[in-house]
GROMACS .gro file of C-alpha atoms in nm:
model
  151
    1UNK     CA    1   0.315   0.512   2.853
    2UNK     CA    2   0.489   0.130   2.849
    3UNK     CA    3   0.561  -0.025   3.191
    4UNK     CA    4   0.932  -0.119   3.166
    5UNK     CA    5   0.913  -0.413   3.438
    6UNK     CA    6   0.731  -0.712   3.472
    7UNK     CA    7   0.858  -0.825   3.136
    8UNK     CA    8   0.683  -0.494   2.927
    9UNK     CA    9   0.952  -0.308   2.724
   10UNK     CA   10   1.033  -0.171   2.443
   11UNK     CA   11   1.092  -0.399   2.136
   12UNK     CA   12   1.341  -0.422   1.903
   13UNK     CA   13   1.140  -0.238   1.612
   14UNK     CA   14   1.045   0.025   1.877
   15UNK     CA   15   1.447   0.032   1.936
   16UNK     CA   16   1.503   0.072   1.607
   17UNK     CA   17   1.298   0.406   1.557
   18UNK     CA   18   1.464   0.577   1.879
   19UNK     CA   19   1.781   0.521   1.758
   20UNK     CA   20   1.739   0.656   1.350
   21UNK     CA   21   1.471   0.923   1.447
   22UNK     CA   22   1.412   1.145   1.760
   23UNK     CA   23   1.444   1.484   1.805
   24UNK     CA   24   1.805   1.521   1.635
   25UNK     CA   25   1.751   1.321   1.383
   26UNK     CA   26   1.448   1.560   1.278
   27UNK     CA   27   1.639   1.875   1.364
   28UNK     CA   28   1.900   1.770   1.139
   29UNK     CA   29   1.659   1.702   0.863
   30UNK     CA   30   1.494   2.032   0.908
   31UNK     CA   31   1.857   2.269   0.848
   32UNK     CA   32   1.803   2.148   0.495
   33UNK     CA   33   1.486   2.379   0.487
   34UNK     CA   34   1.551   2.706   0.649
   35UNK     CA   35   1.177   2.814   0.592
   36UNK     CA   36   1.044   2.524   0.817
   37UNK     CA   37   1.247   2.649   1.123
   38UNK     CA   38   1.043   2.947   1.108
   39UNK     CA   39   0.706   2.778   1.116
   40UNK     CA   40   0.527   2.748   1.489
   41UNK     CA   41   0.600   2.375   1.547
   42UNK     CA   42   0.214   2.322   1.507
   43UNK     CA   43   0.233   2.375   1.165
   44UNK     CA   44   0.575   2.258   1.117
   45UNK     CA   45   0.442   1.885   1.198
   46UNK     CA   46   0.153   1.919   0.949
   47UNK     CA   47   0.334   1.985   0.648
   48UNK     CA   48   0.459   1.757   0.336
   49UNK     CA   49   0.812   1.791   0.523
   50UNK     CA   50   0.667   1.625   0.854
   51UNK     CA   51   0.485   1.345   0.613
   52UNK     CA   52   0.851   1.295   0.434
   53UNK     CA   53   1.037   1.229   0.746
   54UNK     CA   54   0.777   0.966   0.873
   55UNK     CA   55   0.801   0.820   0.550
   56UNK     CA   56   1.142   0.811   0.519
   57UNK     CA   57   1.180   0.701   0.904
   58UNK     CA   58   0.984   0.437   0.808
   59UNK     CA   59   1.198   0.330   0.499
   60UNK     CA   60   1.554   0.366   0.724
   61UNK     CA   61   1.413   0.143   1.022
   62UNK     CA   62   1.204  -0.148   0.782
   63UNK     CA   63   1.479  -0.176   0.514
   64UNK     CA   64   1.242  -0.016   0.214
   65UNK     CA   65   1.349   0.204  -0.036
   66UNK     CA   66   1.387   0.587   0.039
   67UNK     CA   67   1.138   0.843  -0.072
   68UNK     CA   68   1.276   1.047  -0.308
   69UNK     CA   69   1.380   1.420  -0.198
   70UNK     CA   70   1.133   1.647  -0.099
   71UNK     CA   71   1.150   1.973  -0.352
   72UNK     CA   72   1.190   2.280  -0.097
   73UNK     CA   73   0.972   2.450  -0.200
   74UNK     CA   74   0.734   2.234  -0.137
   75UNK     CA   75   0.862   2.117   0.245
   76UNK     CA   76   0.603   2.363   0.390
   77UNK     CA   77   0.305   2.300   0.198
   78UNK     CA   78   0.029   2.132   0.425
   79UNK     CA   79   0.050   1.769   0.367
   80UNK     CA   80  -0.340   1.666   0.245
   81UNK     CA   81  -0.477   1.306   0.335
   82UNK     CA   82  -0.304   0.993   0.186
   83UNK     CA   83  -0.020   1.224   0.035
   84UNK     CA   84   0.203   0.982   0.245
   85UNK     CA   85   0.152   0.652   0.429
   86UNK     CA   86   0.359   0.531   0.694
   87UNK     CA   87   0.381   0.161   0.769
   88UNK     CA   88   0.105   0.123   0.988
   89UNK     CA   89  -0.100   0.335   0.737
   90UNK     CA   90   0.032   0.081   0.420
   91UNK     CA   91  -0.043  -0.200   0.662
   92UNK     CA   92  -0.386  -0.119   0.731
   93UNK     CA   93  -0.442  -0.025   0.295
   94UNK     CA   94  -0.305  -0.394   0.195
   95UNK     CA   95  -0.505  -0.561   0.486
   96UNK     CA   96  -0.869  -0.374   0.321
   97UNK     CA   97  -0.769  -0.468  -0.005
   98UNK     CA   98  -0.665  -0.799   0.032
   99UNK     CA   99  -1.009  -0.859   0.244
  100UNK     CA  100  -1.176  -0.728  -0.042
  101UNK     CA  101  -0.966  -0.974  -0.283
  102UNK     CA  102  -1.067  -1.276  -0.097
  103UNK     CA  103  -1.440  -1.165  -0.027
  104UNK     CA  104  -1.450  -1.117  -0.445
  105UNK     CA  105  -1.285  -1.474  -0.432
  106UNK     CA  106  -1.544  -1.646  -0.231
  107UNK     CA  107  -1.814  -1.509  -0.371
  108UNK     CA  108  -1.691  -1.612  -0.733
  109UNK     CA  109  -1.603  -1.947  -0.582
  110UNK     CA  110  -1.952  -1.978  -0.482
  111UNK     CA  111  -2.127  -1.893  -0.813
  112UNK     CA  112  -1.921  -2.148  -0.980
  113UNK     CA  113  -1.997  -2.441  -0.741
  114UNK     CA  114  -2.381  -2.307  -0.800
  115UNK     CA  115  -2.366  -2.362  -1.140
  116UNK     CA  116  -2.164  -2.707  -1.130
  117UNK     CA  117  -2.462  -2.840  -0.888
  118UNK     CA  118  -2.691  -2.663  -1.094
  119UNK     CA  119  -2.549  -2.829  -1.380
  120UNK     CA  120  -2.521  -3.182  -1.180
  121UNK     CA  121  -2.887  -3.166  -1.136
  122UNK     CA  122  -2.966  -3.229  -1.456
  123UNK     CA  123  -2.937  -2.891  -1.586
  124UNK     CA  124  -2.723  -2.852  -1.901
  125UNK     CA  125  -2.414  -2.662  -1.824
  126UNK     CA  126  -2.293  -2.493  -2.116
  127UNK     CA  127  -1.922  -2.390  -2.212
  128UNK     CA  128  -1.907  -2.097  -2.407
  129UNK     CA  129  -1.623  -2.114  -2.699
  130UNK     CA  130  -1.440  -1.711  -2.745
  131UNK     CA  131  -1.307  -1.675  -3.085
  132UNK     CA  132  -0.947  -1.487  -3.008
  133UNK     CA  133  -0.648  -1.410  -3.228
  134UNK     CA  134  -0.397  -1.678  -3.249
  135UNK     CA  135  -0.099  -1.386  -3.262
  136UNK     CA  136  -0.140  -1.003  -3.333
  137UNK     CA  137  -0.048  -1.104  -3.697
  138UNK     CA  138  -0.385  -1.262  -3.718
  139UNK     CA  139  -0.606  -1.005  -3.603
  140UNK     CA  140  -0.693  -0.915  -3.962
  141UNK     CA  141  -0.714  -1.247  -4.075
  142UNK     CA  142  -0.969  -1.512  -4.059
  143UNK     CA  143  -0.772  -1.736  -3.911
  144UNK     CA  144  -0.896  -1.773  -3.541
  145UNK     CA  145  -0.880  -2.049  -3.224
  146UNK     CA  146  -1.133  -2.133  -3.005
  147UNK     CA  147  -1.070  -2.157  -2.621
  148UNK     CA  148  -1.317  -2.276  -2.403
  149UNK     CA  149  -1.425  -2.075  -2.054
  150UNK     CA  150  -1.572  -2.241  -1.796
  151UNK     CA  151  -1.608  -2.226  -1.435
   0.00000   0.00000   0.00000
């Protein structure tokens, strides 16, 4: 429940959903699928149908690109786990993956400055030379380049 005075209201994204979705809107969506209206609304809400009209709710009020049609007969299978995400869900999947990017980042970062100050203290830091193909031509030949990889 929002307060509606002293400046709390809805925003314009939140705007944006009541006027593509609502009740209508998914009553609409549901005459396409005759089996659905059938369904105790219980069920009706935890089926791939339910997941398709988040999704595509989602994709109307952000700009994305549709989901593609939902097959009817498979509107009132159960939806499993992760069969759909909707923007909060995608959010929340880019945000753990990109803090897993930059924690593989930092941690490589690190192991490279090791070895330069390992390597600035007088140990020899060594850069190793990989033989590779100049062109897929060469690959049976023996003519070869050598690249150097280093930190």
């Amino acid at each position: 429940v929002r307060l509606l005075n002293d400046g709390w209201g809805w925003g314009q994204r939140d705007l944006k959903y009541f006027s593509v979705g609502g009740n209508v809107a998914f009553r609409a969506s549901i005459e396409k699928y005759p089996a659905l209206k059938a369904m105790p609304i219980s069920q009706r809400y935890a089926t791939r149908f339910a997941e398709h009209y988040r999704r595509q709710l989602d994709s109307l009020c952000t700009g994305a690109q549709l989901p593609p049609p939902l097959p009817p007969d498979q509107a009132c299978q159960p939806s499993a786990p992760g069969d759909f995400f909707s923007r909060a869900e995608g959010l929340a999947v880019v945000q753990e993956v990109s803090r897993h990017f930059e924690e593989a980042a930092q941690m490589a970062s690190s192991q490279c400055k090791l070895a330069r100050s390992a390597s600035s203290a007088g140990f020899e830091h060594r850069q190793r030379r990989i033989e590779a193909p100049r062109s897929i031509s060469d690959t049976g030949t023996t003519k070869r380049r050598l690249t150097k990889v280093s930190c």
